[in-house]
Every structure is written in C-alpha cells, then in structure tokens.
Coordinates of C-alpha atoms in Angstrom, one line a residue:
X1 CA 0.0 0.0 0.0
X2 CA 1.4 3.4 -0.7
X3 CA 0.5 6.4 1.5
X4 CA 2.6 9.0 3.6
X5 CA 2.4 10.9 7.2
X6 CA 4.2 12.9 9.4
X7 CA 7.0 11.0 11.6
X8 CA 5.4 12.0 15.0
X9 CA 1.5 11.5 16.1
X10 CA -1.1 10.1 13.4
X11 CA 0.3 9.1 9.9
X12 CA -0.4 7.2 7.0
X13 CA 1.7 4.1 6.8
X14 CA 3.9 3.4 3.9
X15 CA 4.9 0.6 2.1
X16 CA 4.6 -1.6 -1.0
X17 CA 2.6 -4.5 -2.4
X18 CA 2.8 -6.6 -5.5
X19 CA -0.7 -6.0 -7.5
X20 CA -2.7 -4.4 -4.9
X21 CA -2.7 -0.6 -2.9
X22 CA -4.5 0.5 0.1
X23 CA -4.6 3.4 2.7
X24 CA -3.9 2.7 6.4
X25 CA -3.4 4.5 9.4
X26 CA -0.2 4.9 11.8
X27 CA 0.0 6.3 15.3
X28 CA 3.4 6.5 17.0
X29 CA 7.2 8.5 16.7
X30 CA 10.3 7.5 15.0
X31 CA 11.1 6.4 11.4
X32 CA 10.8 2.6 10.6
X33 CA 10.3 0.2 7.7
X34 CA 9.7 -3.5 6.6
X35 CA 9.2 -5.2 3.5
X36 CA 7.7 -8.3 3.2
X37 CA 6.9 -9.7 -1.0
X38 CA 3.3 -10.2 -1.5
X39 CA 2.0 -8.4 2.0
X40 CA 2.5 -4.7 3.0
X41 CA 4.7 -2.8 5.0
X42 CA 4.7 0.3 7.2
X43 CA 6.4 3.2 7.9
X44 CA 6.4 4.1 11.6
X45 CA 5.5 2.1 14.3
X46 CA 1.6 1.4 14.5
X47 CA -0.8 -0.8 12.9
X48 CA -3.5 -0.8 10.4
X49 CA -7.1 0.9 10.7
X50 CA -8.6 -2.1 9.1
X51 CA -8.5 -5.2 7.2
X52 CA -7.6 -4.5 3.1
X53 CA -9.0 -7.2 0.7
X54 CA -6.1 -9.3 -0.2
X55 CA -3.5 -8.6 2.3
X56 CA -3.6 -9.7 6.1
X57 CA -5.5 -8.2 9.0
X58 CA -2.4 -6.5 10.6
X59 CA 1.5 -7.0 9.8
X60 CA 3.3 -9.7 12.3
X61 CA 5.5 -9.2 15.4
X62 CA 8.6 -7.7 14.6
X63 CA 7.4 -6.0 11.4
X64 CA 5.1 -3.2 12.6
X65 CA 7.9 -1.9 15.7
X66 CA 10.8 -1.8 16.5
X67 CA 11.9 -4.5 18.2
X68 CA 13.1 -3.9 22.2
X69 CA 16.5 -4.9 21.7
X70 CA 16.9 -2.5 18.9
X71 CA 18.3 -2.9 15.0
X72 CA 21.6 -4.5 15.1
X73 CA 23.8 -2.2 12.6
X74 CA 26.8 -3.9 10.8
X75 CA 29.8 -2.0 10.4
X76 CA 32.3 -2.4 7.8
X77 CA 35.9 -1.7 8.7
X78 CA 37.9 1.4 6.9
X79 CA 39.1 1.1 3.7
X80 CA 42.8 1.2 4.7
X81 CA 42.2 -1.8 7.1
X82 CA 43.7 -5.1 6.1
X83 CA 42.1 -7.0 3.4
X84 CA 41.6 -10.2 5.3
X85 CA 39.1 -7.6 7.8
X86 CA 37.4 -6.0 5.2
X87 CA 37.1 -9.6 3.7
X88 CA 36.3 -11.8 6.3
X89 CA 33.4 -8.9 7.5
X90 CA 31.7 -8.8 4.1
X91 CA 32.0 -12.8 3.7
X92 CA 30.2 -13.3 6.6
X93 CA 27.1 -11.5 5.9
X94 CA 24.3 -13.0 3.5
X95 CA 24.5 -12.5 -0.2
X96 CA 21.1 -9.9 -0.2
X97 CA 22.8 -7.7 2.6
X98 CA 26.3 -7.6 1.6
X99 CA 27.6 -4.1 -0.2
X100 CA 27.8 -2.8 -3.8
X101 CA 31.6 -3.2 -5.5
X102 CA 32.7 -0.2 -5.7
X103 CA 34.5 -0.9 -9.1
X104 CA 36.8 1.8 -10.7
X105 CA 35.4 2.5 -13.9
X106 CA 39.0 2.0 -15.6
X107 CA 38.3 -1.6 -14.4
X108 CA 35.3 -1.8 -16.8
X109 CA 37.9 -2.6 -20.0
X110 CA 35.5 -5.6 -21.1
X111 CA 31.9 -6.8 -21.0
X112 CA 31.0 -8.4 -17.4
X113 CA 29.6 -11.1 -19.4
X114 CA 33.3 -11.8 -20.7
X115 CA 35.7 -11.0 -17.1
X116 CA 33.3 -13.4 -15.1
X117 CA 34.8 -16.6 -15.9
X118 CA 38.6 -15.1 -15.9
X119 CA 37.2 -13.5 -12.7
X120 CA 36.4 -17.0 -11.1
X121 CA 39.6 -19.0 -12.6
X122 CA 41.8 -15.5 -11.3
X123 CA 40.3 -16.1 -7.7
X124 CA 40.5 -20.0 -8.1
X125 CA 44.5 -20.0 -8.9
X126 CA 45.3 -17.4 -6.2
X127 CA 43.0 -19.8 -3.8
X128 CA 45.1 -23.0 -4.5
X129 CA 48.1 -21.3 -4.1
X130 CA 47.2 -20.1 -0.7
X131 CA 46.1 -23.5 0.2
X132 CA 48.8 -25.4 -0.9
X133 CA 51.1 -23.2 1.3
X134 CA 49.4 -24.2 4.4
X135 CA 47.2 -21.1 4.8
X136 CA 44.2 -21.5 6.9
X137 CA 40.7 -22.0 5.4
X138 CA 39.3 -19.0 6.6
X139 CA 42.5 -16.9 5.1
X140 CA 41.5 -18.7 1.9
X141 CA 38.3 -18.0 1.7
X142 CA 38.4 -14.5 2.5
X143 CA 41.2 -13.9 -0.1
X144 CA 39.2 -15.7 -2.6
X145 CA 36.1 -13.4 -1.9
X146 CA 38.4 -10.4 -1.4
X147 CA 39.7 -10.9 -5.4
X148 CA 36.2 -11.4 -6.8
X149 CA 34.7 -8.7 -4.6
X150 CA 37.2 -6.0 -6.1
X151 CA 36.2 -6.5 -9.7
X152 CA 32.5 -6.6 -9.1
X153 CA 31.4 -9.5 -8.2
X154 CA 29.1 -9.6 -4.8
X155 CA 27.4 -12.6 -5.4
X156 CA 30.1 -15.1 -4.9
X157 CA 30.5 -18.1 -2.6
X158 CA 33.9 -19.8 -1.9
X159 CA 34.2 -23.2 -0.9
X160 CA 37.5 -24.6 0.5
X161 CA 38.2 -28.2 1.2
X162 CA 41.4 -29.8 1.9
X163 CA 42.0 -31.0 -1.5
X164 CA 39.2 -29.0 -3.7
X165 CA 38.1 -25.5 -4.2
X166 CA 34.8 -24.0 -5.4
X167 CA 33.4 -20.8 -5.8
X168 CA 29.8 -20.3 -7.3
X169 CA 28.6 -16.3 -8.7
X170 CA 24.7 -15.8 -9.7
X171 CA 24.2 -12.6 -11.3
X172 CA 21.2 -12.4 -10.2
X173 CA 18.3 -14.1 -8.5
X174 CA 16.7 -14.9 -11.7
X175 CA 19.4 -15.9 -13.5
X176 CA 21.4 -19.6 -12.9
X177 CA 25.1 -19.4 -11.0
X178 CA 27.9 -19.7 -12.3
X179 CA 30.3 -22.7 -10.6
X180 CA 34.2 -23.7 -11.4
X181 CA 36.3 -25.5 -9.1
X182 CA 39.7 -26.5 -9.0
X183 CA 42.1 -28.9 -7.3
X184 CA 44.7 -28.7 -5.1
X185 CA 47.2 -32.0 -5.9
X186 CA 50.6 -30.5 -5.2
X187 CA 51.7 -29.0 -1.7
X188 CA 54.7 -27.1 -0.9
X189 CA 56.2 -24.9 1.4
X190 CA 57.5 -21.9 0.5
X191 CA 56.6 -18.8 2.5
X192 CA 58.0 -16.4 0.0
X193 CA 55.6 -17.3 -2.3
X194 CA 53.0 -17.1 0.1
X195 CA 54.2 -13.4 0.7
X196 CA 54.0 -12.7 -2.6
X197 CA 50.2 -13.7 -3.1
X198 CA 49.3 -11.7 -0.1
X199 CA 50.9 -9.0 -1.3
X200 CA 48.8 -9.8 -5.1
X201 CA 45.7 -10.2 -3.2
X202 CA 46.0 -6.7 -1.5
X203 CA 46.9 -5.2 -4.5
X204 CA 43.7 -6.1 -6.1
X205 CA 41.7 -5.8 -3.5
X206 CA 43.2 -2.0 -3.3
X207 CA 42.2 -1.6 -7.1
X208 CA 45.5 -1.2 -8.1
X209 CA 46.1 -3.9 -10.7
X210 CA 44.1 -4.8 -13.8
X211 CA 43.2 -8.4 -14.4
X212 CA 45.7 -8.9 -17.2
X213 CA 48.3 -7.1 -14.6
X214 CA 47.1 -9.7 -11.8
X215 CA 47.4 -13.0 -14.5
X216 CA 50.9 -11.9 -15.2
X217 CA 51.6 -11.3 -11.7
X218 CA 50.5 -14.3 -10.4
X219 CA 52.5 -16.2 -13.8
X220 CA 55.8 -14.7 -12.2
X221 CA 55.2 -15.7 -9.1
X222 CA 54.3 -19.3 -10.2
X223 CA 57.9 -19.3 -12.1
X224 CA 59.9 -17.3 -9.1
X225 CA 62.6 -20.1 -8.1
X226 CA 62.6 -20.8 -4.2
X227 CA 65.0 -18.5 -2.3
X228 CA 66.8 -21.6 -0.8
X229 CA 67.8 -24.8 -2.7
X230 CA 67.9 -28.3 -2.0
X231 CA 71.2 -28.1 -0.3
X232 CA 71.1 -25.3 1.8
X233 CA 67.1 -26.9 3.2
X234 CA 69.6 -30.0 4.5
X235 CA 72.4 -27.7 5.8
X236 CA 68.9 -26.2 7.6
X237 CA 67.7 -29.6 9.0
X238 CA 70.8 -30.9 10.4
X239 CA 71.6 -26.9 12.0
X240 CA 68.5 -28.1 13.5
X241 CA 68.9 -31.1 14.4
X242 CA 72.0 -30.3 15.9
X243 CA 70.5 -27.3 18.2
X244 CA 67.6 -29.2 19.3
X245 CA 70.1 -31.6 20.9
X246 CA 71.9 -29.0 22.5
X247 CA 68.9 -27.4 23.5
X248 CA 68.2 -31.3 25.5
X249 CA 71.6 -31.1 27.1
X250 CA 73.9 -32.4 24.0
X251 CA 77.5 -31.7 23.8
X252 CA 79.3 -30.4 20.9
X253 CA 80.2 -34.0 19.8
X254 CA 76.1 -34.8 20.1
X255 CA 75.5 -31.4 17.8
X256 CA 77.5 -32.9 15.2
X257 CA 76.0 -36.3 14.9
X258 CA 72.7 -35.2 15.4
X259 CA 73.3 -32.7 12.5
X260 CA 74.6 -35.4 10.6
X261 CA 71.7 -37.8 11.3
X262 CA 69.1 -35.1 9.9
X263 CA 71.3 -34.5 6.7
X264 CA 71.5 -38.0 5.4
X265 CA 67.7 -38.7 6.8
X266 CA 66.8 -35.2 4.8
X267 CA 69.0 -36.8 1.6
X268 CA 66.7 -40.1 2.0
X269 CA 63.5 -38.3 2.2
X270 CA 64.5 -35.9 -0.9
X271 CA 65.7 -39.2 -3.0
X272 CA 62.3 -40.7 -2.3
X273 CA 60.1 -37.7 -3.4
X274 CA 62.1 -37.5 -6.6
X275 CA 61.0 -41.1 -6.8
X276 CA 57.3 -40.6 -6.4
X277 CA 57.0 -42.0 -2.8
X278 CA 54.4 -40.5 -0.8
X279 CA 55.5 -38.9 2.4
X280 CA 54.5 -41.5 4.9
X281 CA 57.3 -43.0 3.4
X282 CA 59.4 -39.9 3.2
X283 CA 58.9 -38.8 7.1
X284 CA 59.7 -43.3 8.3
X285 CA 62.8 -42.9 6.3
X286 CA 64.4 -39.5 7.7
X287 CA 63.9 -40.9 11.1
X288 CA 65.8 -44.1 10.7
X289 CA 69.5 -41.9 10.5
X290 CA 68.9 -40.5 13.4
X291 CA 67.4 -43.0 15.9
X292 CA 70.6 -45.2 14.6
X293 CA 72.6 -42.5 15.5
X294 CA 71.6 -42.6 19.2
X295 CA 72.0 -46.0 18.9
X296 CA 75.3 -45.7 17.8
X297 CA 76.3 -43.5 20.5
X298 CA 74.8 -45.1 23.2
X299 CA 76.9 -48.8 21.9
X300 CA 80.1 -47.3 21.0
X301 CA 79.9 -43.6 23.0
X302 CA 82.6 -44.9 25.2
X303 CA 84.8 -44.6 22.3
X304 CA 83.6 -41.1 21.2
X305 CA 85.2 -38.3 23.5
X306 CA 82.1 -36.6 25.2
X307 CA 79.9 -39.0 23.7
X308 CA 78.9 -40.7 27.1
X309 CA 75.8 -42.8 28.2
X310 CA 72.9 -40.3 28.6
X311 CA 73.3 -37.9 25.4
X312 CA 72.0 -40.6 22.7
X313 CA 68.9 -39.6 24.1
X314 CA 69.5 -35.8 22.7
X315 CA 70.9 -37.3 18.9
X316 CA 67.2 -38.8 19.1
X317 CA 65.4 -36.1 20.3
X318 CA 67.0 -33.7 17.9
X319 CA 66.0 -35.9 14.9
X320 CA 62.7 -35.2 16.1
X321 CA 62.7 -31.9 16.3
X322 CA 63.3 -31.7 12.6
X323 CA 60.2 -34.2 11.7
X324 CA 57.5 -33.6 13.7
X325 CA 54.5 -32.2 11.8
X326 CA 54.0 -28.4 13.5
X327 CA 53.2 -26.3 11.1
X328 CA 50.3 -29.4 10.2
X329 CA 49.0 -29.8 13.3
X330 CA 48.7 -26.1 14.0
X331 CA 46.4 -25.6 10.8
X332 CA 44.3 -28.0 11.9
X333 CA 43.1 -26.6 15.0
X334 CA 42.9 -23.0 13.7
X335 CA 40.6 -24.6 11.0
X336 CA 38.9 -26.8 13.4
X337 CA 38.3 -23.8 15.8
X338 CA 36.9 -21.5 12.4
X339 CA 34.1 -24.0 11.9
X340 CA 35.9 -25.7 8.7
X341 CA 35.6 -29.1 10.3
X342 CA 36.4 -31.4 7.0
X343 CA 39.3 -29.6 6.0
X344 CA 40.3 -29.8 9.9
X345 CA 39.7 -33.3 9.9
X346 CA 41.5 -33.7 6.4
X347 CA 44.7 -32.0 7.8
X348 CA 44.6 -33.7 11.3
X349 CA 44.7 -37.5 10.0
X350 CA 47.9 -35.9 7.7
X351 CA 49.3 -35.0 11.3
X352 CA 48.5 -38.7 12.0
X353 CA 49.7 -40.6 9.0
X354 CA 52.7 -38.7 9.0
X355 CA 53.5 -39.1 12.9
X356 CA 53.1 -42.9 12.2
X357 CA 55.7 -43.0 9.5
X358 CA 58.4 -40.6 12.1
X359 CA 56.9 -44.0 14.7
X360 CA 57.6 -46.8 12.5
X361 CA 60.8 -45.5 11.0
X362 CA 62.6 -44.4 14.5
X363 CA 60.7 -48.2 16.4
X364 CA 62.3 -50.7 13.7
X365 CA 65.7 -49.2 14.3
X366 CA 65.1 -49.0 18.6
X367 CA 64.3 -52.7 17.7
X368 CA 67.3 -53.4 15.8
X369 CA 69.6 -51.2 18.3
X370 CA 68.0 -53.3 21.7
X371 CA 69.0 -56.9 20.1
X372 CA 72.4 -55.4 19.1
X373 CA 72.6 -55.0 22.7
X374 CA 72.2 -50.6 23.1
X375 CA 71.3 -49.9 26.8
X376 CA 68.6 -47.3 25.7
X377 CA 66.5 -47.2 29.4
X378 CA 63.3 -45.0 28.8
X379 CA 63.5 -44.4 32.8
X380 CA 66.6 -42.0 31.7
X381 CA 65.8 -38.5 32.0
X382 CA 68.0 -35.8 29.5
X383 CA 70.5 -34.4 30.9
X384 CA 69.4 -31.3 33.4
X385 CA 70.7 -28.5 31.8
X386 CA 71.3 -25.5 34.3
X387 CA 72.4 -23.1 31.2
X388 CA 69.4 -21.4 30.1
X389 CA 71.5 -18.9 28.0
X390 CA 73.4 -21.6 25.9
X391 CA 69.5 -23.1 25.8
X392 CA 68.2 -19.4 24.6
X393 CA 70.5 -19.1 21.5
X394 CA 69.8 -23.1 20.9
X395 CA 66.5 -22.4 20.9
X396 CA 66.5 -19.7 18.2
X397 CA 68.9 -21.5 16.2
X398 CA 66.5 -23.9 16.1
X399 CA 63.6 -21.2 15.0
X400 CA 65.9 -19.8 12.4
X401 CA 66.6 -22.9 11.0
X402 CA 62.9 -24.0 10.6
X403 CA 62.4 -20.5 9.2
X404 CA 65.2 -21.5 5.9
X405 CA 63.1 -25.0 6.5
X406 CA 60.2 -23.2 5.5
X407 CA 61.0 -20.9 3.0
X408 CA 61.0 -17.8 4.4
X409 CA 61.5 -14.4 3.3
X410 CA 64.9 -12.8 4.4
X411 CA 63.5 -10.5 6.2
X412 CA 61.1 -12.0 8.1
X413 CA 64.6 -14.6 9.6
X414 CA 65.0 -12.0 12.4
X415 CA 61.7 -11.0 13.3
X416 CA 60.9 -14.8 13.3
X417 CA 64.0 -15.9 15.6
X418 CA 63.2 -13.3 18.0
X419 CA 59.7 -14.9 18.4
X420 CA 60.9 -17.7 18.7
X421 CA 63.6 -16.8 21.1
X422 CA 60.5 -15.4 23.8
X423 CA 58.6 -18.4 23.2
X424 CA 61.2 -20.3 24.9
X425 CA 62.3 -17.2 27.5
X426 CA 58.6 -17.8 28.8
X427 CA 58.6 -21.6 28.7
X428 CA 62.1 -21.7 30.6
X429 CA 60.6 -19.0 32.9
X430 CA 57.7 -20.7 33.7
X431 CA 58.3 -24.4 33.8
X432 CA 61.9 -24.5 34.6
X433 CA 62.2 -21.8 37.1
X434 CA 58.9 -21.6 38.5
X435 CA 58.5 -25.0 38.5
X436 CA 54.9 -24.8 36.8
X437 CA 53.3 -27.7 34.4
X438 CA 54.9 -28.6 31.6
X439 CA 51.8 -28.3 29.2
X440 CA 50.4 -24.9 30.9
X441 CA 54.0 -23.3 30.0
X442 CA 53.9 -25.0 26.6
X443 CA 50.3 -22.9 25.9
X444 CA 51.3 -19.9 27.3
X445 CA 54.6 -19.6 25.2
X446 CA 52.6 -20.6 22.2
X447 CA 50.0 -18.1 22.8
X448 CA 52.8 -15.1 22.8
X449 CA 54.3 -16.9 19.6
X450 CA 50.7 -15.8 18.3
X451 CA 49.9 -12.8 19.6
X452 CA 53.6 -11.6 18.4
X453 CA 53.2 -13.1 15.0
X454 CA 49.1 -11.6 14.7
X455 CA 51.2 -8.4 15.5
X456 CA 54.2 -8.5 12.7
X457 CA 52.1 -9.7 10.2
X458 CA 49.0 -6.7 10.8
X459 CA 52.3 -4.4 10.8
X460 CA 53.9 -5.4 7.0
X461 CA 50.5 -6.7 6.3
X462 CA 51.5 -10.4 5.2
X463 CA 50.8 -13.9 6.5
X464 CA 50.9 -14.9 10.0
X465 CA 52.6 -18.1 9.2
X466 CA 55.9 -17.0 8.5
X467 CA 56.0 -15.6 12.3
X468 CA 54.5 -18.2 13.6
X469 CA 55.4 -21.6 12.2
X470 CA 58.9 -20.9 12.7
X471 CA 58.8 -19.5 16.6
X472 CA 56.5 -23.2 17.9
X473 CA 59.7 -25.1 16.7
X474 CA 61.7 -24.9 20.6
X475 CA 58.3 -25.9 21.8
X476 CA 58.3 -29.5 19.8
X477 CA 57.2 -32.1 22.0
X478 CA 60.1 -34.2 20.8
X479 CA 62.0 -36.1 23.9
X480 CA 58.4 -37.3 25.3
X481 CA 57.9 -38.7 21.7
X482 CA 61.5 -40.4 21.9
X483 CA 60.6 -41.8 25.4
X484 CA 57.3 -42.9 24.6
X485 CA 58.6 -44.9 21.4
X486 CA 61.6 -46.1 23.6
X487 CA 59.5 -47.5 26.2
X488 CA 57.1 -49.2 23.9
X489 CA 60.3 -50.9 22.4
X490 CA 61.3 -52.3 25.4
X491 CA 57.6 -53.6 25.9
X492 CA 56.9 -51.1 28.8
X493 CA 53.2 -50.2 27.3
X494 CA 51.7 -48.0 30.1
X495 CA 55.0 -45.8 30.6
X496 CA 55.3 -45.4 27.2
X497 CA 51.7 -44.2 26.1
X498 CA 52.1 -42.0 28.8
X499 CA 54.9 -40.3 27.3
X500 CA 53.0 -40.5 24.0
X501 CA 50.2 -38.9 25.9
X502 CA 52.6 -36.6 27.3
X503 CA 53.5 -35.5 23.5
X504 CA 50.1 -35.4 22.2
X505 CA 48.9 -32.9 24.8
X506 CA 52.2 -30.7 24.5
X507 CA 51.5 -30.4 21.2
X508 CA 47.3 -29.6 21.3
X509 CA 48.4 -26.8 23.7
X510 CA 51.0 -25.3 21.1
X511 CA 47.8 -25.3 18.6
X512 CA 45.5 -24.2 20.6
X513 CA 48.0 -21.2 22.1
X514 CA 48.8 -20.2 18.7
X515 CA 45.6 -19.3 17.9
X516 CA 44.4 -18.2 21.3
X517 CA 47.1 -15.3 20.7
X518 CA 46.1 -15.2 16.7
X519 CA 42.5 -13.9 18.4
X520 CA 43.6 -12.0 21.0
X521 CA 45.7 -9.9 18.4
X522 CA 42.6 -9.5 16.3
X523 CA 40.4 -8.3 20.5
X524 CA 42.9 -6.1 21.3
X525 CA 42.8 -4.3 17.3
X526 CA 39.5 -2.7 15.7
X527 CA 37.9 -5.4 14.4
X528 CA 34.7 -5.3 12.2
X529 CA 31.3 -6.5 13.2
X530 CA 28.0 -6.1 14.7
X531 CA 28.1 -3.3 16.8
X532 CA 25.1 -2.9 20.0
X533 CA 21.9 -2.6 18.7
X534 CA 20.4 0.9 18.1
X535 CA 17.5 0.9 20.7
X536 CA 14.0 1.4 19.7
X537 CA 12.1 4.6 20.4
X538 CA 11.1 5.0 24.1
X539 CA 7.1 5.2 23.0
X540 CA 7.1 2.2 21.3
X541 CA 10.3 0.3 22.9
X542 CA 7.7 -2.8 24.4
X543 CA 4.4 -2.5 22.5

C-alpha cells in the first residue's frame, strides 16, 4: 500500500505490495520500515485501521515496531584496514545484505559477461596457491572473496576443502550461478611465495592492478625459483637437528651427529620424493638416521670423547625436532576452531599418517639397536641442563633454522628468531624456574608466539605463518615422543603411552596457544562486526 504521514502522532503508513494498494493508518514516533513480497509494510510504528482485501488483517510481530533490543547495525571496517578484515566482515554477511563493489570505472575494460569466468579461474588459482602453502581456510576463503569482490562480483560463494576449491557467482536471482572448481594435488612450502600472493591479493583488493596485470603477476610468481635450494634446506635440517640436541643437554660431539643424522635422513626423504613415494614414506625414512645414530652412541659412546651414556637420548630427540609435523597440526586446529571441520579433519589425519611413518621408521631401528645390545633405558631422563642462556641461543637457532626449513622471506629470519627466542624465555621461565606444568608453559609460550606473530604480520601486512610456524619449533614435544617410542620398544606399554600422551597434549596446547594469541591480536585491534543494537524509540520500545 502506498501512503505518507508525518514522523510524529497520526500518519499514513507506507509501504509496497505486489498487484494491490490500500490506505492505512499509523500512530506513533520514530522512522521505521519493513518489506515483506506479497504483503504490505509500514512506515512508523503502528498498525493498520482495518482489514484490506487481499493482504492480512495487521503485519506480524517484529514488522510493525521496533523490536526492544533494537536494529543491530553492521559495520564495515575502513578502507585502509587489512584485506583479510574487510574480507572476512563482508563474507560473513548474506548475499542480499552484503555491499555494492565499488568498481573503478578503468576496471570496466570488457563486458561483465566476458571478465566473469577469468574472474572466477583468477580467484581459483590465487585460492590454490594459498592453500597449498598451508594457509588456513578461513584466510583462503576471505582472499578468494576479497579478489572477486574488487572486480565486481558480490554474489560469490567460496568453498574450501582440503584438497578442492569452489566458488559459485549468480548474477542475479533470476538468472542460474555460475560454478568452477579446481584442485589442489601439489603441496609445498615456500613462505616467500606465500608473501608474494598476499601482497597480489592486497593489491587487487586496493584496485590497483588490472586483471591482465594480476594474471601476469600471479605467472611470475608461479615461475619465481625458491629462495633456498635443496642443499642449503639440508644444511637447515641438520643446524637443527643439531640445536635441538643441544637445546636437550647435548654436547658439541652430540651437535655434530645429530646434524649429521638429519642431513642423510633429509637426503633419504628428498631421493624418495624425486621417486614418487608419498610422504609416509618420506617422514619413516628420515627418522631411521637418526634414531641409529643414538643407537650408535649409546653402543660405541665410550669410544667417542664426550659422547657418554645419557646424550644418545638428545641425537634422538633432535632428529625429532626436525620431523614432527608443527606447522600441520597447528592448521588444523585453527581450522577446526573456524568451523571448517572437513578440511580440519583432512589436515589432522595428515598429522596422523605422518606421525606414524616418524613412529615406524625411529621403532624398527630402537628394535634393531636393543637386540644389538644398546642400553637405551626409557626411565633416563635428559640431561638437566642449568644453562638457560646456551638453551636461549639453541632455541633460536633452532627457529631460524625451521624459518630456511620453511621458505621464508629474508627479512622475516629476524623477526621470526626473536619470536621464537620469547617463546622459549617464557617456557624456561615458567616451567623451569617456577617449577609450573609442563603443558600450561607449553600454551602460554605458544599463545605469545601468536599474539607476536598476529602483530608482525598486521604491521607489514602479510601472512601470520611466516612468524609463527617458525617460533613453535623450541616448543616440539620431541624427547616425550622419543621416550614414549623407547618404552614401547622395550615392551613397557603403560610408561610409554604416557609419554606418547605426554607429547600429544604438549602439542594440542601449542595449537591451541597459537591461535588463542592469533584472536587475541585480532580483540585487542579494531575489528569489524555487529556493533550494540540501536534501541528502539522510548514510545514504542515494548508495544
């Protein structure tokens, strides 16, 4: 029905009705609305003189006032907030509510019917090669939405698995969507690249590149070679190796065969990829050099100068250190914790298959080493180490090595070796000078890791990972693995699924305090949202 009034005392109530008009009556203050297709709406807060042939008696509750708790009002962050805000704000709201692109108009160099479809493959490419990186689903998503978004396309819906992504556009409600989907069969990590399609993402969602400019961007960062080789990743892996013992009470003989454990085991696992093996495979044979390395030392240590009794347990444990699936596990809670529960599930049963090959490979060689006659005795503690600044620069030589592990940018090695370095500062602090529990310190070190790391990467407006995955290296649960897997060798069951118990809850609280500290970065920094609902006019708030 169409009609008008004055806001205050008696009005005419306006609104709209497909096929039929009427007059009706208001009484009441304050502006209002409602829609509803097929029925009438009013304008004000009151309700109708009378009954209109075709159209209900009186609008329903919550459509004729305003409701007592008020209109909830959504707020979308600045523009000069970071993209994965001003993404993940808009993504969240329904497709009928979300904004308008605001589209350049150099940006109109083709018909929309002919940029759709490069749109979509565009967003798909840059998706995959966020996911493939280990990014989080979330990230992904919200980058995915955050390239369509910026050349004009609202009505878009992402869809990230583990191993496929989708994204769907309707143009409209009449017309049928749109759907392409890629997947992702190739994984690697190289957080340079994953720098640079952060930095492609917030260019376009800035409106600073064209879509030819973005292909050819993305091209070259497909072809960029990977800043460290082959090589210099081993070097990496038996550096830390080789500090994770020391950071367990090794020597500087136990540093060097540690190192060279995780060197030939690195070798093995690179000779079987280039074979085609899958990396269950991989991950059992890069822990054989180094659990026979600790049984080496433990049979012939007398031998060795400073190689004595106790620090085969460190070689072990150091090998560990280099294999155990972090970076993994941590992407599997955050996207457990986001509500993406396959991909969650996907990447947690990685965590497992791959923690089963590091089992099988380091157990046969325990095996082998016990009917050789090595006196490994799981009731051994590792040495107690009373030099917590030795264990300081072990522990971010350790980060720093995980940080070439992993690809990283250049610049991002300091910032990354200091996190890790106060990781370990408030572990040592809190477990081995306060005498507090082991797991509690574990969490609360990795929740700094991610506050710290939330903090870097809001500041050059990149990835979290690089800053983070890195830093949760000195936190490794690796000497309860070792001891677990050493007493179920020598058929102690209980002790040793303790232990394994032990390492399975060191490392859910690293997860989990990663992205307790990812969240509280994002609480303690303006964050988009819902804010309180606008409350309703005082003569009408409750009728």
């Amino acid at each position: 029905m169409n009609g008008a009034g004055p806001d205050t005392g008696n009005g005419t109530g306006g609104g709209s009705s497909r096929g039929s008009h009427g007059t009706g009556t208001a009484s009441g203050s304050g502006p209002g609305g409602g829609t509803s297709g097929g029925t009438s709406g009013g304008t004000g807060a009151g309700r109708a003189a009378g009954p209109v042939a075709g159209l209900p008696a009186a609008p329903g509750p919550g459509t004729a006032f305003t409701p007592p708790e008020g209109i909830p009002q959504v707020v979308l962050p600045p523009d000069d907030a970071h993209w994965q805000d001003r993404m993940r704000a808009i993504v969240r709201l329904p497709a009928t509510e979300r904004p308008v692109p605001r589209v350049p108009p150099a940006r109109a160099e083709s018909g929309p019917g002919v940029a759709v479809p490069r749109v979509l493959d565009l967003t798909l490419r840059i998706g995959e090669l966020l996911l493939a990186g280990g990014e989080g689903a979330e990230d992904v998503e919200a980058a995915m939405f955050g390239v369509a978004y910026a050349y004009g396309l609202a009505r878009v819906e992402p869809a990230v698995t583990f191993t496929l992504l989708g994204i769907s556009y309707q143009p409209s409600l009449t017309e049928p969507p749109l759907t392409m989907s890629r997947t992702v069969r190739r994984r690697g990590t190289d957080y340079t690249r994953l720098a640079a399609v952060f930095a492609l993402v917030g260019a376009i969602t800035e409106h600073e590149v064209t879509l030819e400019d973005a292909y050819r961007r993305l091209a070259g960062i497909r072809r960029n070679r990977h800043p460290y080789d082959s090589w210099a990743l081993t070097g990496a892996a038996g550096l830390l190796a080789g500090a994770a013992s020391t950071l367990v009470g090794g020597g500087p003989i136990i540093f060097v065969a540690a190192a060279l454990a995780a060197m030939l085991g690195d070798r093995l696992a690179w000779l079987l990829a280039g074979r085609g093996l899958p990396e269950f495979y991989q991950f059992a044979a890069a822990a054989m050099p180094a659990a026979a390395m600790g049984v080496v030392v433990d049979r012939y240590g007398h031998w060795i100068p400073g190689a004595n009794g106790v620090q085969s347990s460190a070689v072990i444990t150091g090998g560990l250190f280099a294999l155990l699936p972090g970076r993994a596990l941590v992407a599997a809670v955050q996207d457990g914790l986001t509500g993406f529960y396959i991909t969650a599930s996907a990447r947690l049963l990685e965590v497992i298959y791959l923690v089963v090959g590091i089992v099988i490979g380091v157990t046969l060689i325990l095996y082998a080493g016990v009917s050789l006659g090595a006196d490994l005795d799981p009731d051994q503690a590792l040495r107690a180490y009373d030099h917590p600044w030795v264990q300081l620069v072990a522990a971010m030589v350790v980060t720093l090595a995980f940080a070439v592990l992993l690809q990283c940018e250049r610049s991002v090695l300091p910032l990354a070796t200091l996190n890790g370095g106060v990781a370990w500062t408030v572990y040592g602090v809190l477990h081995q000078r306060a005498g507090g529990n082991q797991v509690a310190a574990t969490a609360a070190a990795a929740g700094l890791v991610g506050l710290f790391g939330q903090l870097l990467a809001r500041y050059r407006y990149g990835s979290v990972l690089p800053y983070v995955t890195p830093a949760i290296g000195p936190l490794l649960p690796g000497s309860a693995t070792y001891f677990g897997l050493l007493a179920i060798t020598q058929h102690h069951t209980d002790q040793g699924f303790t232990q394994l118990t032990k390492a399975a809850a060191l490392a859910l609280a690293i997860a989990v305090g990663v992205n307790l500290g990812n969240e509280i970065a994002r609480l303690a920094l303006k964050r988009p949202g819902a804010e309180p609902p606008r409350k309703a006019a005082k003569r009408t708030r409750g009728f």
